[in-house]
mmCIF file with all atom_site columns, C-alpha atoms in Angstrom:
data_model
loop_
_atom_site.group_PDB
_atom_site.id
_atom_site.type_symbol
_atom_site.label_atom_id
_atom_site.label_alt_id
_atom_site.label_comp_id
_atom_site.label_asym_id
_atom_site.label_entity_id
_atom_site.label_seq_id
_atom_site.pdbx_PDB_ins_code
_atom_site.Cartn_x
_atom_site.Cartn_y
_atom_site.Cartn_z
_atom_site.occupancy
_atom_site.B_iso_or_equiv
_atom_site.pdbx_formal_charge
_atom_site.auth_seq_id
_atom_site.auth_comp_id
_atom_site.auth_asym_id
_atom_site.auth_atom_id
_atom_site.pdbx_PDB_model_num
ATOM 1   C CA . UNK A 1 1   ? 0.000   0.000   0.000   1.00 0.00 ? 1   UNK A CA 1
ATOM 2   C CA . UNK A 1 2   ? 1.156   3.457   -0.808  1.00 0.00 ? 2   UNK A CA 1
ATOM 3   C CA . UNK A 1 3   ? 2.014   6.088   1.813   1.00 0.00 ? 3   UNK A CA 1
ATOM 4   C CA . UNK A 1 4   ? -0.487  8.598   0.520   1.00 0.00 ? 4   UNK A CA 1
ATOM 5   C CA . UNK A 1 5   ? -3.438  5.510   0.318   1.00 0.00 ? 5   UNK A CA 1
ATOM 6   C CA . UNK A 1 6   ? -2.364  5.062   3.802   1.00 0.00 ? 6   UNK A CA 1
ATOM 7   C CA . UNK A 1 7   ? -2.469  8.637   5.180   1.00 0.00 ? 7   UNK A CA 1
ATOM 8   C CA . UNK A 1 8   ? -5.613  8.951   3.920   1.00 0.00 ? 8   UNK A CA 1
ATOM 9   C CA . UNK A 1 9   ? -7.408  6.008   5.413   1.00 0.00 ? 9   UNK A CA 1
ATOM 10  C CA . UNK A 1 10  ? -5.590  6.917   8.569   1.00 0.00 ? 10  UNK A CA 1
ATOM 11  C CA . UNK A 1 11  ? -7.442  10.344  8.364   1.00 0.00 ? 11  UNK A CA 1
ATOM 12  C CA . UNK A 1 12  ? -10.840 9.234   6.493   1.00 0.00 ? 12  UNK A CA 1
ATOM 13  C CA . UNK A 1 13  ? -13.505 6.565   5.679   1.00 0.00 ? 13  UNK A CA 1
ATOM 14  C CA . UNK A 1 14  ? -12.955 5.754   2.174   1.00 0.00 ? 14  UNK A CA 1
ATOM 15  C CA . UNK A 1 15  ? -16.792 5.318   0.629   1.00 0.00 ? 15  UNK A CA 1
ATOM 16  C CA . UNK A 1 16  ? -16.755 2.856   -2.612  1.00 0.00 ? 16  UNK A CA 1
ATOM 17  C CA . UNK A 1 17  ? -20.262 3.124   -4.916  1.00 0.00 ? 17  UNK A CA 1
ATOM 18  C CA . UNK A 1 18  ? -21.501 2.274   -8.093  1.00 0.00 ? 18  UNK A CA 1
ATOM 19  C CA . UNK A 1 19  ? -20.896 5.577   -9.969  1.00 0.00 ? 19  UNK A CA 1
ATOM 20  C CA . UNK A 1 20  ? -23.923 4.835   -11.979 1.00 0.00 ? 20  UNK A CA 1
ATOM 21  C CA . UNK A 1 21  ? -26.295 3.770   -9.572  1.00 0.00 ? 21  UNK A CA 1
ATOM 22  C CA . UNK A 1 22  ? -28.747 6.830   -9.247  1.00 0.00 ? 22  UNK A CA 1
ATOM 23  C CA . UNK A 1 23  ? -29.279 5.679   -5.493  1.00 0.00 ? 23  UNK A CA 1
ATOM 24  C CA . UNK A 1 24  ? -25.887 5.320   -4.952  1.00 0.00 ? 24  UNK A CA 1
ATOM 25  C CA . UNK A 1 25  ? -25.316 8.588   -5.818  1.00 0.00 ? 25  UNK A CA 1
ATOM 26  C CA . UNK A 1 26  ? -28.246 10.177  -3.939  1.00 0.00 ? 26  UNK A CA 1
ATOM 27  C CA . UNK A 1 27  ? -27.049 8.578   -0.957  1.00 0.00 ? 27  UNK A CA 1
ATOM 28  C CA . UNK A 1 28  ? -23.633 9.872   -1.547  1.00 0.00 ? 28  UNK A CA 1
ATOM 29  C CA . UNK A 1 29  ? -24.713 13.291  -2.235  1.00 0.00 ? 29  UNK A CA 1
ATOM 30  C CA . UNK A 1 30  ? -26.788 12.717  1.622   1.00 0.00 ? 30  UNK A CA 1
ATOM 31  C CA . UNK A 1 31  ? -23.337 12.128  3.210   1.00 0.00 ? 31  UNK A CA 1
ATOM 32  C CA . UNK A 1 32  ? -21.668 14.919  1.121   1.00 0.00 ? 32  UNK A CA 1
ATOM 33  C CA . UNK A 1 33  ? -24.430 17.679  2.672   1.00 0.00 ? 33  UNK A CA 1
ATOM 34  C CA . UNK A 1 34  ? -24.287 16.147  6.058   1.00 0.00 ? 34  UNK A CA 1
ATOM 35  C CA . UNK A 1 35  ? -20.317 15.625  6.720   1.00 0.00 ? 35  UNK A CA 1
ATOM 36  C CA . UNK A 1 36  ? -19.463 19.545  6.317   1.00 0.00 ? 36  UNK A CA 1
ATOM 37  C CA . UNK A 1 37  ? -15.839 18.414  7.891   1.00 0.00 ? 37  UNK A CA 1
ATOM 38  C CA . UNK A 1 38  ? -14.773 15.823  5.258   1.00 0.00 ? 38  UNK A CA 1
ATOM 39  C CA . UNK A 1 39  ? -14.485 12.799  7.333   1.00 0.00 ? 39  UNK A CA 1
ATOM 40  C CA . UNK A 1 40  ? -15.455 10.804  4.156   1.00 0.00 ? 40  UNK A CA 1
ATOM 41  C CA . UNK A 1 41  ? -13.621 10.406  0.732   1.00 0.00 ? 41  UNK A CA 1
ATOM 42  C CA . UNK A 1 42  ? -15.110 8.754   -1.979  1.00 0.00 ? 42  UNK A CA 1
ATOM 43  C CA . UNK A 1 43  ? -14.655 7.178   -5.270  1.00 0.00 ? 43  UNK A CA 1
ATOM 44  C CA . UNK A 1 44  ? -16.708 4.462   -8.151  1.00 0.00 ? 44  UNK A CA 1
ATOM 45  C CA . UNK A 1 45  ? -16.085 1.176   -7.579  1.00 0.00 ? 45  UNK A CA 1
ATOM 46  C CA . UNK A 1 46  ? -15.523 1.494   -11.342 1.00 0.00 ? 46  UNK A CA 1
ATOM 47  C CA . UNK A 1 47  ? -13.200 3.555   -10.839 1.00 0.00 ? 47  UNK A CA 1
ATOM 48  C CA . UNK A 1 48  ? -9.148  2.835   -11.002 1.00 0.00 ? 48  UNK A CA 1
ATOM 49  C CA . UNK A 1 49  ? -8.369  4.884   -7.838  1.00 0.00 ? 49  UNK A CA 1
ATOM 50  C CA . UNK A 1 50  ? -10.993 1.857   -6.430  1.00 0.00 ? 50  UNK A CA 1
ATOM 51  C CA . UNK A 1 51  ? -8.829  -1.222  -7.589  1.00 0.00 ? 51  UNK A CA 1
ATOM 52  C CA . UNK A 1 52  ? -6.198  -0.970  -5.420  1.00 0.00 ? 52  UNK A CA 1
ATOM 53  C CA . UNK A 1 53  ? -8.398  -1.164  -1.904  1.00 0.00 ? 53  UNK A CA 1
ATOM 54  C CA . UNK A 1 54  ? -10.455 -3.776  -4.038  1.00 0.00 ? 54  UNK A CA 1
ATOM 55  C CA . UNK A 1 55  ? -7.368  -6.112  -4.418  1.00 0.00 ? 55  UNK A CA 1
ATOM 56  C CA . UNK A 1 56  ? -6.319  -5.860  -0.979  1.00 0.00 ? 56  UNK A CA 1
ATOM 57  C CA . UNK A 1 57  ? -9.634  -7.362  0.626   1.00 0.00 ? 57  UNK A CA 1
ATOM 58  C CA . UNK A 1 58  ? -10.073 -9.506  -1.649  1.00 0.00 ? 58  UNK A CA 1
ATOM 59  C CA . UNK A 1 59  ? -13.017 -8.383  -3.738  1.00 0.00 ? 59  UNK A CA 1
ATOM 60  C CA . UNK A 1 60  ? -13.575 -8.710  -7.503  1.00 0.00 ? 60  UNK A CA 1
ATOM 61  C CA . UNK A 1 61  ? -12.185 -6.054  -9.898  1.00 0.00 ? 61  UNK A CA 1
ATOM 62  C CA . UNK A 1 62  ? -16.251 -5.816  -10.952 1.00 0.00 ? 62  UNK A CA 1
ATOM 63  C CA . UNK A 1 63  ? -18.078 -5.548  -7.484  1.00 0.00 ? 63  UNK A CA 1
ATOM 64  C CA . UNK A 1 64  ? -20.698 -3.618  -7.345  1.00 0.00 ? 64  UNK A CA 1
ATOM 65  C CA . UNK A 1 65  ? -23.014 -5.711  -4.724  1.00 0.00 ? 65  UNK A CA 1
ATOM 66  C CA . UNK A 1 66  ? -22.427 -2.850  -2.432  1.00 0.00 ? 66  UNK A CA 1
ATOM 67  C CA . UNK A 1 67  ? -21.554 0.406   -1.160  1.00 0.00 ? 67  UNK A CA 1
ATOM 68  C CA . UNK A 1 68  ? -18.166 -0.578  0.624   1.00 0.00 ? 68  UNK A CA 1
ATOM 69  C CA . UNK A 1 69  ? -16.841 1.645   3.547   1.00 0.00 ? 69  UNK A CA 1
ATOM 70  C CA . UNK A 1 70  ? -13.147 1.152   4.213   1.00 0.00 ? 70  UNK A CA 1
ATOM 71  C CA . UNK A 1 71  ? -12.281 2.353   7.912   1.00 0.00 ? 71  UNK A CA 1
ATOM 72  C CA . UNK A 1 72  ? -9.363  2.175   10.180  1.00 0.00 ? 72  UNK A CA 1
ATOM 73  C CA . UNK A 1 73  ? -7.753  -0.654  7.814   1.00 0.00 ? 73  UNK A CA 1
ATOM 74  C CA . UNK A 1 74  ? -11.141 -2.622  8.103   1.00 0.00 ? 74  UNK A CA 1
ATOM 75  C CA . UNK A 1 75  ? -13.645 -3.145  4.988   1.00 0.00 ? 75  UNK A CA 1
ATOM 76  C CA . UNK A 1 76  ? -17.403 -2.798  5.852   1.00 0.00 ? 76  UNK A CA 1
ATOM 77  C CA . UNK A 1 77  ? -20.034 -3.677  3.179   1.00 0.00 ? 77  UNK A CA 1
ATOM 78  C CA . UNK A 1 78  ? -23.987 -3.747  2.975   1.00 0.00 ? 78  UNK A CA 1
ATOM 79  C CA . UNK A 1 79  ? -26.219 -2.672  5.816   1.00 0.00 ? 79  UNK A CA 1
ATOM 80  C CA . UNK A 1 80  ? -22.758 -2.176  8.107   1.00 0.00 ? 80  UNK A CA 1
ATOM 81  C CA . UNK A 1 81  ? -21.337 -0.005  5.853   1.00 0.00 ? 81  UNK A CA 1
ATOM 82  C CA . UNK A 1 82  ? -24.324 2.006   5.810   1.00 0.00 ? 82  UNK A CA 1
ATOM 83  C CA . UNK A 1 83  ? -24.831 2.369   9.215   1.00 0.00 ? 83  UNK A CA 1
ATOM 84  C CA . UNK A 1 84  ? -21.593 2.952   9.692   1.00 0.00 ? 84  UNK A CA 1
ATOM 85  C CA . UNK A 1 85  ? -21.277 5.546   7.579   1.00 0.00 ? 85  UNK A CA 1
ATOM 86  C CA . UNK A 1 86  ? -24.574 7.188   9.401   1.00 0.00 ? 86  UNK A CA 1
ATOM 87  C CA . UNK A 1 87  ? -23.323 7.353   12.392  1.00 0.00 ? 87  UNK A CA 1
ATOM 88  C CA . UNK A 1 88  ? -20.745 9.889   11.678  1.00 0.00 ? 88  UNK A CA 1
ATOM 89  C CA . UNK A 1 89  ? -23.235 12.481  10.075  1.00 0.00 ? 89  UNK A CA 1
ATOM 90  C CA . UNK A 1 90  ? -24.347 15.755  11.695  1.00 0.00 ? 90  UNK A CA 1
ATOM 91  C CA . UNK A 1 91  ? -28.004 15.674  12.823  1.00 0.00 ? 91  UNK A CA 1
ATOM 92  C CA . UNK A 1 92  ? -30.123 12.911  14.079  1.00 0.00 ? 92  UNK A CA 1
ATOM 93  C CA . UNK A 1 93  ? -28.420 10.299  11.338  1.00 0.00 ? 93  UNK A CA 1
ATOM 94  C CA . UNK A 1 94  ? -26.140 8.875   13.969  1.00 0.00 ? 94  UNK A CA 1
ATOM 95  C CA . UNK A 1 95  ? -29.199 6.916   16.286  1.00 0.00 ? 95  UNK A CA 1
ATOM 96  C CA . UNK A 1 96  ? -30.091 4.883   13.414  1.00 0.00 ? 96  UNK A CA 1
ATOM 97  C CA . UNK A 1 97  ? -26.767 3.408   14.116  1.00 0.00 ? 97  UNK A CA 1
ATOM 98  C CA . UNK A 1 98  ? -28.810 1.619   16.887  1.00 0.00 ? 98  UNK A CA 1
ATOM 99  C CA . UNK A 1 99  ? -30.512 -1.060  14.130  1.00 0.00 ? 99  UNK A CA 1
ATOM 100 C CA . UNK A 1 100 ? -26.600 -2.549  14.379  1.00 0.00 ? 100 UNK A CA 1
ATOM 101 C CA . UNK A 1 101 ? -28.386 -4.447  16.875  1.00 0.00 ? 101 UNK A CA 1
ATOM 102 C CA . UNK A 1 102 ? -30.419 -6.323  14.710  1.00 0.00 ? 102 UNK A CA 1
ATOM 103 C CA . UNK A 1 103 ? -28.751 -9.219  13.274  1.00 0.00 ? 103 UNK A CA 1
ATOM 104 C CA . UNK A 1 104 ? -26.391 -9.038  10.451  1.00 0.00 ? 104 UNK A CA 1
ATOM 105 C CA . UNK A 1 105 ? -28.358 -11.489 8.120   1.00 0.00 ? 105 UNK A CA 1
ATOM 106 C CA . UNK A 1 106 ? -31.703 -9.701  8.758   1.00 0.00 ? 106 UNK A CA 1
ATOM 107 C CA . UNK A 1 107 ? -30.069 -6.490  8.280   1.00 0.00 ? 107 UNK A CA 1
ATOM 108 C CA . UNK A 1 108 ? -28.274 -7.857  4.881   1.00 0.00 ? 108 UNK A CA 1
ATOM 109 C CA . UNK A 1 109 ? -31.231 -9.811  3.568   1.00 0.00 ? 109 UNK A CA 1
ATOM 110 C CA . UNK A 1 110 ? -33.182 -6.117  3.608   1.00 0.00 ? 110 UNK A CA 1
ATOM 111 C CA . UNK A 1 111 ? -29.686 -3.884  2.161   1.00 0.00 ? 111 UNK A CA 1
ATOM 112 C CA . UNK A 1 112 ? -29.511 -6.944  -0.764  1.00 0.00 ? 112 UNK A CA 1
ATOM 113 C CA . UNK A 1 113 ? -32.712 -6.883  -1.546  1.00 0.00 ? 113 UNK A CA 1
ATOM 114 C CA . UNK A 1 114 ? -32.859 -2.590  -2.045  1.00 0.00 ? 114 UNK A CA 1
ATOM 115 C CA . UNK A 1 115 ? -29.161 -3.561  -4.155  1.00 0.00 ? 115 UNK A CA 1
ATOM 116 C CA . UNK A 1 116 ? -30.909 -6.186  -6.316  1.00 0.00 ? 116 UNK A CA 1
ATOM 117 C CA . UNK A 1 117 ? -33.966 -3.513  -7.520  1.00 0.00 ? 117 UNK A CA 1
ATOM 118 C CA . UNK A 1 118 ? -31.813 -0.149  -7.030  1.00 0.00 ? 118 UNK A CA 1
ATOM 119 C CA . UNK A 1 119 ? -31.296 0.363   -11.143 1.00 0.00 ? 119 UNK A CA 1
ATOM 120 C CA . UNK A 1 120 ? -35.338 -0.646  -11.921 1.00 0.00 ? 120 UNK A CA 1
ATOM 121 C CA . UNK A 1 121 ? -36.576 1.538   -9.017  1.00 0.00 ? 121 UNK A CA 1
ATOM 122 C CA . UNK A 1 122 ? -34.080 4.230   -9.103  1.00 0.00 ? 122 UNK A CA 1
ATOM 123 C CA . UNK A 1 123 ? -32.413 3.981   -12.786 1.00 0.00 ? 123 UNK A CA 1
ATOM 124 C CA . UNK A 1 124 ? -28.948 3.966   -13.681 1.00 0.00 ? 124 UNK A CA 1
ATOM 125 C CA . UNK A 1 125 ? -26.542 6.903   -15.310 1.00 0.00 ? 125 UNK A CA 1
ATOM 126 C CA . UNK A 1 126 ? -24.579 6.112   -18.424 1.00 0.00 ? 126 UNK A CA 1
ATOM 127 C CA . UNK A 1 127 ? -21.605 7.437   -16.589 1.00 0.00 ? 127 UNK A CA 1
ATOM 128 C CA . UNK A 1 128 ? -20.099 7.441   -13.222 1.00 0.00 ? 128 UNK A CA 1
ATOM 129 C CA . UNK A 1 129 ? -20.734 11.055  -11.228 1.00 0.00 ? 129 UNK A CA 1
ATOM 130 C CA . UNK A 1 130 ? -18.730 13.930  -12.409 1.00 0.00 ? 130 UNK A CA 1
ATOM 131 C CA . UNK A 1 131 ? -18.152 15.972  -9.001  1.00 0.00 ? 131 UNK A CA 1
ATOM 132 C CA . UNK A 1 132 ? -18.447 19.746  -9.034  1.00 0.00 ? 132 UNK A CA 1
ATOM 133 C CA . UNK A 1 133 ? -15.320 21.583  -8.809  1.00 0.00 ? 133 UNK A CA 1
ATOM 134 C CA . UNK A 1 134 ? -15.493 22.348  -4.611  1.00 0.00 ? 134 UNK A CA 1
ATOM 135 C CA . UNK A 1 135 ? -16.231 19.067  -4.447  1.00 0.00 ? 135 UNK A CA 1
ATOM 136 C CA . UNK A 1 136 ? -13.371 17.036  -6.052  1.00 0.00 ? 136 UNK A CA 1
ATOM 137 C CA . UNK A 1 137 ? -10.903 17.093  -3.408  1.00 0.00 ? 137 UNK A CA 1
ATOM 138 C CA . UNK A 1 138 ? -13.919 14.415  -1.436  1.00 0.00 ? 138 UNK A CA 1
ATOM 139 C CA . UNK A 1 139 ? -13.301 12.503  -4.167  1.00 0.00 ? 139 UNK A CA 1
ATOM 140 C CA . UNK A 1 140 ? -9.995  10.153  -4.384  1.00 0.00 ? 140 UNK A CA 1
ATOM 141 C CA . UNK A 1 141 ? -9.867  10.271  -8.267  1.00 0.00 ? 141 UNK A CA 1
ATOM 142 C CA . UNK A 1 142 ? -11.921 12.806  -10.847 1.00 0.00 ? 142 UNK A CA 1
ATOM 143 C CA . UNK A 1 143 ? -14.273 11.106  -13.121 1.00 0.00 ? 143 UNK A CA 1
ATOM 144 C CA . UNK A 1 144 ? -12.933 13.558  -15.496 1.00 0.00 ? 144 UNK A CA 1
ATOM 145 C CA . UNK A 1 145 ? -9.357  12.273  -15.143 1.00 0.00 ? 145 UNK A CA 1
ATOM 146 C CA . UNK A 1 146 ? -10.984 8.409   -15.836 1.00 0.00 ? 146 UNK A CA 1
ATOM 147 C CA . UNK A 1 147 ? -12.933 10.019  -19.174 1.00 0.00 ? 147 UNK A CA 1
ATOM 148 C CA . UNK A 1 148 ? -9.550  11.504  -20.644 1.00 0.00 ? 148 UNK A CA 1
ATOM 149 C CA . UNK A 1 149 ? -7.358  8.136   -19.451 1.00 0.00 ? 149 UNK A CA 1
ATOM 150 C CA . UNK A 1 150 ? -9.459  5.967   -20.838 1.00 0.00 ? 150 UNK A CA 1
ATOM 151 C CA . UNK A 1 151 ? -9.205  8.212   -24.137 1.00 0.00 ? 151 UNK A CA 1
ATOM 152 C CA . UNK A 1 152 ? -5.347  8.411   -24.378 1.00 0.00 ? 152 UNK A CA 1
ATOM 153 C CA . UNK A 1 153 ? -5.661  4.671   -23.781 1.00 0.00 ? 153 UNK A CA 1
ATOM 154 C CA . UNK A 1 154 ? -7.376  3.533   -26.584 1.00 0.00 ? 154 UNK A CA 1
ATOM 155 C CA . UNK A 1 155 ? -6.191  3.278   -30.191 1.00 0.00 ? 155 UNK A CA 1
ATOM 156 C CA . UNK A 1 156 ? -7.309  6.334   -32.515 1.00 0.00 ? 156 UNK A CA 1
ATOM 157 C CA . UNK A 1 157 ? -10.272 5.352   -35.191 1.00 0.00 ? 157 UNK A CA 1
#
């Protein structure tokens, strides 16, 4: 692991979501307006800048099950990650970290089954977010750097 991958998880949750999940973005755009002192970073799990945390617990290069929270060298995913992720928001957010009393499988079998309708009930982008300008240093790699990578990459028609 890099230094700088290293300071920032020492300083940060690291938030992993499907860029084009309309949900996932909604929820991410909750956290944004709610975490005014930039506890949380974020990035697509499409993204590259997501591969390398990916790799090193062991998930697929393609998972996009769930919104993954990466905290204190620990990976959370599903209704965990969520609620952990709640419970560091201004306002009343942080008491629904109480339902981490309910068992995990309950908890997972209800977060799975929202992740298995999210694109029919919420639709999907074509593309993964593009932050705003104030917003890109919350982000730990610009969709806009991806777009223009992925263009010097391929071959000319």
């Amino acid at each position: 692991m890099t230094t700088q991958r290293s300071d920032l998880e020492a300083q940060h949750g690291i938030v992993l979501f499907d860029g084009v999940c309309n949900l996932c973005n909604g929820f991410v755009n909750f956290v944004i307006d709610r975490d005014p002192a930039g506890y949380f970073k974020f990035g697509a799990l499409q993204s590259e800048a997501a591969r390398p945390y990916l790799e090193r617990f062991g998930l697929r290069p393609d998972y996009m099950d769930s919104i993954v929270l990466i905290e204190n060298g620990r990976l959370y995913r599903d209704s965990t990650a969520a609620l952990r992720i709640l419970r560091r928001l201004q306002g009343l957010w942080p008491l629904l970290y109480g339902l981490i009393v309910v068992p995990r499988p309950l908890r997972d079998a209800v977060y799975r089954w929202i992740a298995r309708h999210r694109y029919r009930w919420f639709g999907r982008r074509e593309q993964c977010r593009v932050p705003t300008p104030d917003l890109l240093a919350r982000f730990l790699e610009s969709p806009l750097n991806v777009s223009s990578e992925a263009e010097q990459k391929s071959p000319a028609a």
